[in-house]
Short mmCIF file of N, CA and C in Angstrom, two decimals:
data_model
loop_
_atom_site.label_atom_id
_atom_site.label_comp_id
_atom_site.label_asym_id
_atom_site.label_seq_id
_atom_site.Cartn_x
_atom_site.Cartn_y
_atom_site.Cartn_z
N MET A 1 -7.13 11.71 17.88
CA MET A 1 -5.91 10.92 17.80
C MET A 1 -4.71 11.85 17.84
N ASN A 2 -3.70 11.47 18.56
CA ASN A 2 -2.46 12.24 18.65
C ASN A 2 -1.85 12.37 17.26
N SER A 3 -1.43 13.57 16.90
CA SER A 3 -0.89 13.80 15.55
C SER A 3 0.41 13.04 15.31
N ASN A 4 1.06 12.56 16.37
CA ASN A 4 2.29 11.78 16.20
C ASN A 4 2.04 10.29 16.12
N THR A 5 0.78 9.88 16.27
CA THR A 5 0.43 8.46 16.17
C THR A 5 0.20 8.13 14.70
N PRO A 6 0.86 7.10 14.20
CA PRO A 6 0.64 6.72 12.80
C PRO A 6 -0.82 6.33 12.54
N LEU A 7 -1.24 6.48 11.32
CA LEU A 7 -2.59 6.14 10.91
C LEU A 7 -2.62 4.83 10.13
N ILE A 8 -1.68 4.68 9.21
CA ILE A 8 -1.68 3.55 8.27
C ILE A 8 -0.35 2.81 8.37
N THR A 9 -0.43 1.49 8.24
CA THR A 9 0.78 0.67 8.19
C THR A 9 0.84 -0.04 6.84
N MET A 10 2.04 -0.44 6.47
CA MET A 10 2.22 -1.21 5.24
C MET A 10 3.42 -2.13 5.41
N VAL A 11 3.28 -3.33 4.88
CA VAL A 11 4.37 -4.31 4.90
C VAL A 11 4.21 -5.22 3.68
N ILE A 12 5.31 -5.77 3.20
CA ILE A 12 5.22 -6.73 2.10
C ILE A 12 4.58 -8.00 2.64
N LYS A 13 3.51 -8.44 1.99
CA LYS A 13 2.83 -9.67 2.38
C LYS A 13 3.44 -10.87 1.67
N SER A 14 3.77 -10.70 0.39
CA SER A 14 4.41 -11.78 -0.36
C SER A 14 5.24 -11.18 -1.50
N LYS A 15 6.24 -11.95 -1.91
CA LYS A 15 7.10 -11.50 -3.01
C LYS A 15 7.60 -12.72 -3.77
N ASP A 16 7.94 -12.49 -5.02
CA ASP A 16 8.50 -13.52 -5.88
C ASP A 16 10.02 -13.47 -5.73
N TYR A 17 10.56 -14.42 -4.98
CA TYR A 17 11.99 -14.41 -4.67
C TYR A 17 12.87 -14.58 -5.90
N GLN A 18 12.37 -15.22 -6.95
CA GLN A 18 13.17 -15.44 -8.16
C GLN A 18 13.46 -14.14 -8.89
N LYS A 19 12.59 -13.15 -8.75
CA LYS A 19 12.77 -11.88 -9.47
C LYS A 19 13.68 -10.89 -8.75
N ILE A 20 13.99 -11.13 -7.50
CA ILE A 20 14.78 -10.16 -6.71
C ILE A 20 16.16 -9.95 -7.30
N ASP A 21 16.77 -10.98 -7.86
CA ASP A 21 18.11 -10.85 -8.43
C ASP A 21 18.17 -9.87 -9.59
N LEU A 22 17.03 -9.58 -10.21
CA LEU A 22 16.98 -8.68 -11.36
C LEU A 22 16.91 -7.21 -10.95
N LEU A 23 16.78 -6.93 -9.66
CA LEU A 23 16.59 -5.56 -9.19
C LEU A 23 17.91 -4.84 -8.97
N THR A 24 17.84 -3.51 -9.01
CA THR A 24 19.01 -2.69 -8.69
C THR A 24 19.24 -2.72 -7.18
N SER A 25 20.39 -2.27 -6.74
CA SER A 25 20.68 -2.25 -5.30
C SER A 25 19.72 -1.31 -4.57
N SER A 26 19.34 -0.22 -5.19
CA SER A 26 18.38 0.71 -4.59
C SER A 26 17.01 0.05 -4.42
N GLN A 27 16.58 -0.70 -5.43
CA GLN A 27 15.30 -1.40 -5.34
C GLN A 27 15.34 -2.50 -4.28
N LYS A 28 16.46 -3.21 -4.20
CA LYS A 28 16.61 -4.25 -3.17
C LYS A 28 16.57 -3.63 -1.77
N SER A 29 17.17 -2.48 -1.62
CA SER A 29 17.16 -1.78 -0.34
C SER A 29 15.73 -1.38 0.05
N LEU A 30 14.97 -0.90 -0.92
CA LEU A 30 13.58 -0.52 -0.66
C LEU A 30 12.77 -1.75 -0.28
N ILE A 31 12.99 -2.87 -0.95
CA ILE A 31 12.30 -4.13 -0.60
C ILE A 31 12.63 -4.53 0.84
N GLU A 32 13.88 -4.39 1.20
CA GLU A 32 14.30 -4.73 2.57
C GLU A 32 13.58 -3.85 3.59
N THR A 33 13.49 -2.56 3.30
CA THR A 33 12.78 -1.64 4.19
C THR A 33 11.31 -1.99 4.29
N LEU A 34 10.68 -2.27 3.15
CA LEU A 34 9.25 -2.56 3.12
C LEU A 34 8.92 -3.94 3.67
N SER A 35 9.93 -4.76 3.90
CA SER A 35 9.70 -6.06 4.52
C SER A 35 9.44 -5.93 6.02
N MET A 36 9.79 -4.77 6.56
CA MET A 36 9.48 -4.45 7.96
C MET A 36 8.22 -3.59 7.98
N LEU A 37 7.52 -3.58 9.08
CA LEU A 37 6.30 -2.80 9.18
C LEU A 37 6.62 -1.31 9.07
N CYS A 38 6.07 -0.66 8.06
CA CYS A 38 6.25 0.78 7.84
C CYS A 38 4.96 1.47 8.28
N SER A 39 5.09 2.67 8.81
CA SER A 39 3.90 3.40 9.23
C SER A 39 3.90 4.80 8.64
N PHE A 40 2.68 5.31 8.47
CA PHE A 40 2.47 6.62 7.85
C PHE A 40 1.55 7.44 8.75
N LEU A 41 1.89 8.70 8.94
CA LEU A 41 1.13 9.56 9.84
C LEU A 41 -0.20 10.01 9.26
N SER A 42 -0.32 10.01 7.94
CA SER A 42 -1.54 10.52 7.32
C SER A 42 -1.78 9.83 5.98
N VAL A 43 -2.98 10.02 5.47
CA VAL A 43 -3.31 9.50 4.14
C VAL A 43 -2.41 10.16 3.10
N ASP A 44 -2.16 11.44 3.27
CA ASP A 44 -1.28 12.16 2.34
C ASP A 44 0.13 11.55 2.33
N ASP A 45 0.68 11.28 3.51
CA ASP A 45 2.01 10.64 3.58
C ASP A 45 2.02 9.32 2.84
N PHE A 46 1.01 8.50 3.10
CA PHE A 46 0.93 7.18 2.49
C PHE A 46 0.82 7.28 0.97
N CYS A 47 -0.12 8.09 0.49
CA CYS A 47 -0.34 8.20 -0.96
C CYS A 47 0.85 8.85 -1.66
N SER A 48 1.49 9.80 -1.00
CA SER A 48 2.69 10.41 -1.58
C SER A 48 3.79 9.37 -1.75
N PHE A 49 3.94 8.48 -0.77
CA PHE A 49 4.93 7.42 -0.89
C PHE A 49 4.58 6.46 -2.03
N ILE A 50 3.32 6.05 -2.11
CA ILE A 50 2.91 5.08 -3.13
C ILE A 50 3.16 5.64 -4.53
N PHE A 51 2.99 6.94 -4.72
CA PHE A 51 3.22 7.53 -6.04
C PHE A 51 4.56 8.25 -6.13
N SER A 52 5.46 7.94 -5.20
CA SER A 52 6.82 8.49 -5.28
C SER A 52 7.58 7.81 -6.41
N SER A 53 8.62 8.45 -6.89
CA SER A 53 9.39 7.87 -8.00
C SER A 53 10.05 6.55 -7.61
N LYS A 54 10.56 6.44 -6.38
CA LYS A 54 11.22 5.19 -5.95
C LYS A 54 10.24 4.02 -5.91
N PHE A 55 9.06 4.24 -5.32
CA PHE A 55 8.09 3.15 -5.23
C PHE A 55 7.52 2.83 -6.60
N SER A 56 7.22 3.84 -7.38
CA SER A 56 6.70 3.62 -8.74
C SER A 56 7.69 2.86 -9.60
N ASP A 57 8.97 3.20 -9.47
CA ASP A 57 10.01 2.48 -10.20
C ASP A 57 10.05 1.01 -9.77
N LEU A 58 9.93 0.78 -8.48
CA LEU A 58 9.96 -0.60 -7.98
C LEU A 58 8.81 -1.42 -8.52
N ILE A 59 7.58 -0.91 -8.42
CA ILE A 59 6.43 -1.73 -8.84
C ILE A 59 6.32 -1.84 -10.35
N SER A 60 6.90 -0.90 -11.09
CA SER A 60 6.87 -1.05 -12.55
C SER A 60 7.91 -2.06 -13.02
N THR A 61 8.96 -2.26 -12.22
CA THR A 61 10.02 -3.21 -12.55
C THR A 61 9.73 -4.60 -12.00
N TYR A 62 9.16 -4.65 -10.81
CA TYR A 62 9.02 -5.90 -10.06
C TYR A 62 7.56 -6.15 -9.74
N SER A 63 6.91 -6.97 -10.55
CA SER A 63 5.48 -7.19 -10.41
C SER A 63 5.11 -8.27 -9.40
N GLY A 64 6.09 -8.85 -8.72
CA GLY A 64 5.80 -9.95 -7.81
C GLY A 64 5.53 -9.55 -6.37
N LEU A 65 5.17 -8.31 -6.11
CA LEU A 65 4.97 -7.83 -4.74
C LEU A 65 3.49 -7.66 -4.39
N VAL A 66 3.12 -8.14 -3.22
CA VAL A 66 1.79 -7.91 -2.66
C VAL A 66 2.01 -7.30 -1.28
N PHE A 67 1.36 -6.19 -1.03
CA PHE A 67 1.50 -5.48 0.25
C PHE A 67 0.23 -5.61 1.06
N GLU A 68 0.39 -5.56 2.37
CA GLU A 68 -0.75 -5.48 3.27
C GLU A 68 -0.72 -4.10 3.90
N ILE A 69 -1.82 -3.37 3.74
CA ILE A 69 -1.94 -2.07 4.39
C ILE A 69 -3.04 -2.17 5.43
N GLY A 70 -2.87 -1.46 6.52
CA GLY A 70 -3.86 -1.57 7.57
C GLY A 70 -3.87 -0.38 8.49
N LEU A 71 -4.75 -0.46 9.47
CA LEU A 71 -4.83 0.58 10.49
C LEU A 71 -3.75 0.35 11.53
N TYR A 72 -3.09 1.39 11.92
CA TYR A 72 -2.07 1.29 12.96
C TYR A 72 -2.69 0.83 14.28
N THR A 73 -3.91 1.28 14.54
CA THR A 73 -4.57 0.98 15.81
C THR A 73 -5.28 -0.37 15.84
N ASN A 74 -5.42 -1.02 14.69
CA ASN A 74 -6.08 -2.33 14.64
C ASN A 74 -5.54 -3.10 13.44
N HIS A 75 -4.57 -3.96 13.70
CA HIS A 75 -3.89 -4.67 12.62
C HIS A 75 -4.73 -5.78 11.97
N GLU A 76 -5.97 -5.93 12.42
CA GLU A 76 -6.86 -6.90 11.79
C GLU A 76 -7.68 -6.27 10.67
N ILE A 77 -7.69 -4.95 10.60
CA ILE A 77 -8.41 -4.25 9.54
C ILE A 77 -7.39 -3.92 8.46
N VAL A 78 -7.42 -4.70 7.38
CA VAL A 78 -6.38 -4.60 6.35
C VAL A 78 -6.95 -4.63 4.94
N LEU A 79 -6.14 -4.13 4.04
CA LEU A 79 -6.37 -4.21 2.60
C LEU A 79 -5.11 -4.78 1.98
N GLN A 80 -5.23 -5.28 0.76
CA GLN A 80 -4.05 -5.66 -0.01
C GLN A 80 -3.81 -4.60 -1.06
N LEU A 81 -2.55 -4.35 -1.34
CA LEU A 81 -2.16 -3.42 -2.39
C LEU A 81 -1.22 -4.16 -3.33
N ILE A 82 -1.55 -4.13 -4.61
CA ILE A 82 -0.72 -4.77 -5.62
C ILE A 82 -0.37 -3.72 -6.66
N GLY A 83 0.92 -3.54 -6.89
CA GLY A 83 1.37 -2.60 -7.91
C GLY A 83 1.41 -3.27 -9.27
N GLN A 84 0.88 -2.58 -10.25
CA GLN A 84 0.84 -3.10 -11.62
C GLN A 84 1.20 -1.98 -12.58
N GLY A 85 2.46 -1.90 -12.93
CA GLY A 85 2.89 -0.83 -13.83
C GLY A 85 2.77 0.52 -13.18
N LYS A 86 1.92 1.37 -13.73
CA LYS A 86 1.76 2.73 -13.21
C LYS A 86 0.51 2.90 -12.36
N LYS A 87 -0.09 1.78 -11.94
CA LYS A 87 -1.28 1.87 -11.09
C LYS A 87 -1.14 0.89 -9.94
N VAL A 88 -1.99 1.08 -8.94
CA VAL A 88 -2.07 0.14 -7.83
C VAL A 88 -3.50 -0.36 -7.74
N THR A 89 -3.63 -1.61 -7.37
CA THR A 89 -4.94 -2.20 -7.13
C THR A 89 -5.08 -2.42 -5.63
N ILE A 90 -6.19 -1.96 -5.09
CA ILE A 90 -6.50 -2.14 -3.68
C ILE A 90 -7.58 -3.21 -3.60
N ILE A 91 -7.34 -4.22 -2.77
CA ILE A 91 -8.28 -5.34 -2.62
C ILE A 91 -8.71 -5.42 -1.16
N ASP A 92 -10.02 -5.46 -0.96
CA ASP A 92 -10.60 -5.57 0.37
C ASP A 92 -10.98 -7.03 0.60
N ASN A 93 -10.07 -7.80 1.18
CA ASN A 93 -10.30 -9.23 1.40
C ASN A 93 -11.33 -9.53 2.48
N ILE A 94 -11.57 -8.57 3.38
CA ILE A 94 -12.56 -8.83 4.43
C ILE A 94 -13.94 -8.29 4.07
N GLY A 95 -14.06 -7.64 2.92
CA GLY A 95 -15.36 -7.22 2.40
C GLY A 95 -16.06 -6.15 3.21
N CYS A 96 -15.38 -5.05 3.45
CA CYS A 96 -15.98 -3.91 4.18
C CYS A 96 -17.10 -3.26 3.38
N GLY A 97 -17.09 -3.43 2.07
CA GLY A 97 -18.13 -2.87 1.24
C GLY A 97 -17.86 -1.47 0.72
N CYS A 98 -16.62 -1.03 0.79
CA CYS A 98 -16.34 0.34 0.33
C CYS A 98 -15.92 0.40 -1.14
N PHE A 99 -15.65 -0.75 -1.78
CA PHE A 99 -15.28 -0.77 -3.20
C PHE A 99 -16.18 -1.76 -3.93
N ALA A 100 -16.59 -1.41 -5.14
CA ALA A 100 -17.36 -2.34 -5.97
C ALA A 100 -16.52 -3.59 -6.20
N ASP A 101 -17.11 -4.74 -6.04
CA ASP A 101 -16.42 -6.03 -6.21
C ASP A 101 -15.20 -6.17 -5.29
N ASN A 102 -15.17 -5.40 -4.21
CA ASN A 102 -14.11 -5.45 -3.20
C ASN A 102 -12.72 -5.11 -3.72
N SER A 103 -12.63 -4.42 -4.84
CA SER A 103 -11.32 -3.96 -5.32
C SER A 103 -11.49 -2.69 -6.14
N ILE A 104 -10.39 -1.96 -6.24
CA ILE A 104 -10.41 -0.73 -7.03
C ILE A 104 -9.00 -0.46 -7.54
N ASP A 105 -8.90 0.07 -8.75
CA ASP A 105 -7.62 0.47 -9.34
C ASP A 105 -7.44 1.97 -9.17
N CYS A 106 -6.24 2.37 -8.81
CA CYS A 106 -5.91 3.79 -8.65
C CYS A 106 -4.69 4.10 -9.50
N SER A 107 -4.84 5.03 -10.42
CA SER A 107 -3.74 5.40 -11.31
C SER A 107 -3.09 6.72 -10.94
N THR A 108 -3.71 7.45 -10.00
CA THR A 108 -3.16 8.75 -9.60
C THR A 108 -3.19 8.88 -8.08
N TYR A 109 -2.41 9.81 -7.61
CA TYR A 109 -2.38 10.14 -6.19
C TYR A 109 -3.79 10.50 -5.71
N ASP A 110 -4.49 11.36 -6.45
CA ASP A 110 -5.82 11.81 -6.04
C ASP A 110 -6.81 10.66 -5.95
N GLU A 111 -6.76 9.73 -6.89
CA GLU A 111 -7.65 8.56 -6.84
C GLU A 111 -7.37 7.73 -5.59
N LEU A 112 -6.10 7.55 -5.26
CA LEU A 112 -5.74 6.77 -4.08
C LEU A 112 -6.17 7.47 -2.80
N VAL A 113 -6.02 8.78 -2.73
CA VAL A 113 -6.47 9.54 -1.55
C VAL A 113 -7.96 9.31 -1.32
N VAL A 114 -8.76 9.42 -2.37
CA VAL A 114 -10.21 9.21 -2.25
C VAL A 114 -10.50 7.79 -1.78
N CYS A 115 -9.84 6.83 -2.37
CA CYS A 115 -10.03 5.41 -2.05
C CYS A 115 -9.70 5.13 -0.58
N ILE A 116 -8.54 5.57 -0.12
CA ILE A 116 -8.12 5.30 1.25
C ILE A 116 -9.00 6.06 2.25
N ASN A 117 -9.36 7.29 1.94
CA ASN A 117 -10.26 8.04 2.83
C ASN A 117 -11.63 7.39 2.92
N GLN A 118 -12.12 6.87 1.82
CA GLN A 118 -13.40 6.16 1.78
C GLN A 118 -13.34 4.93 2.70
N TRP A 119 -12.26 4.17 2.59
CA TRP A 119 -12.07 2.99 3.43
C TRP A 119 -11.97 3.38 4.90
N LEU A 120 -11.16 4.38 5.20
CA LEU A 120 -10.98 4.81 6.59
C LEU A 120 -12.29 5.30 7.20
N SER A 121 -13.06 6.07 6.45
CA SER A 121 -14.32 6.58 7.01
C SER A 121 -15.27 5.43 7.32
N LEU A 122 -15.22 4.37 6.55
CA LEU A 122 -16.08 3.22 6.80
C LEU A 122 -15.60 2.41 8.01
N VAL A 123 -14.31 2.12 8.07
CA VAL A 123 -13.82 1.23 9.15
C VAL A 123 -13.60 1.95 10.48
N LEU A 124 -13.47 3.26 10.47
CA LEU A 124 -13.27 3.99 11.72
C LEU A 124 -14.58 4.45 12.35
N ASN A 125 -15.69 4.29 11.64
CA ASN A 125 -16.99 4.72 12.19
C ASN A 125 -17.87 3.54 12.52
#
C-alpha cells in the first residue's frame, strides 16, 4: 500500500445534540471536524489522536458521541468507538471475531494499538 494512502477512517456516527451547548468553543470545533470523514495514515496516527489531550478532554466531557471507524479501502468494514471517561470501547457490530463478546475496552494507547492491529490483521487477510 502506498505510504500516502490512509489506512483508517473515523467519523461521528451519532451525537446527543442537547449536550453540545455545554461544550467549549474548542470542543465544538473538534466535533465539527470529526463530523466529516477523517483519515489516518497509520495505526500509530489513529491511536495517538484518540489518546491526545484534545480528544480525551472531549470524550471525558461529552459522553454522547459514537464514532464509526473503518478501513479507508473498504468503508463496509467498520467498528464503533465510544469514549467513556478515560477509556474507549471498541465494538465490532459485524462480528469479525477479533474481540471477546465483540467488544473491548482500551484505557491506554498501547492497548488500543494492539486492539486495532488485531482487527486489521483479521480483516485484511
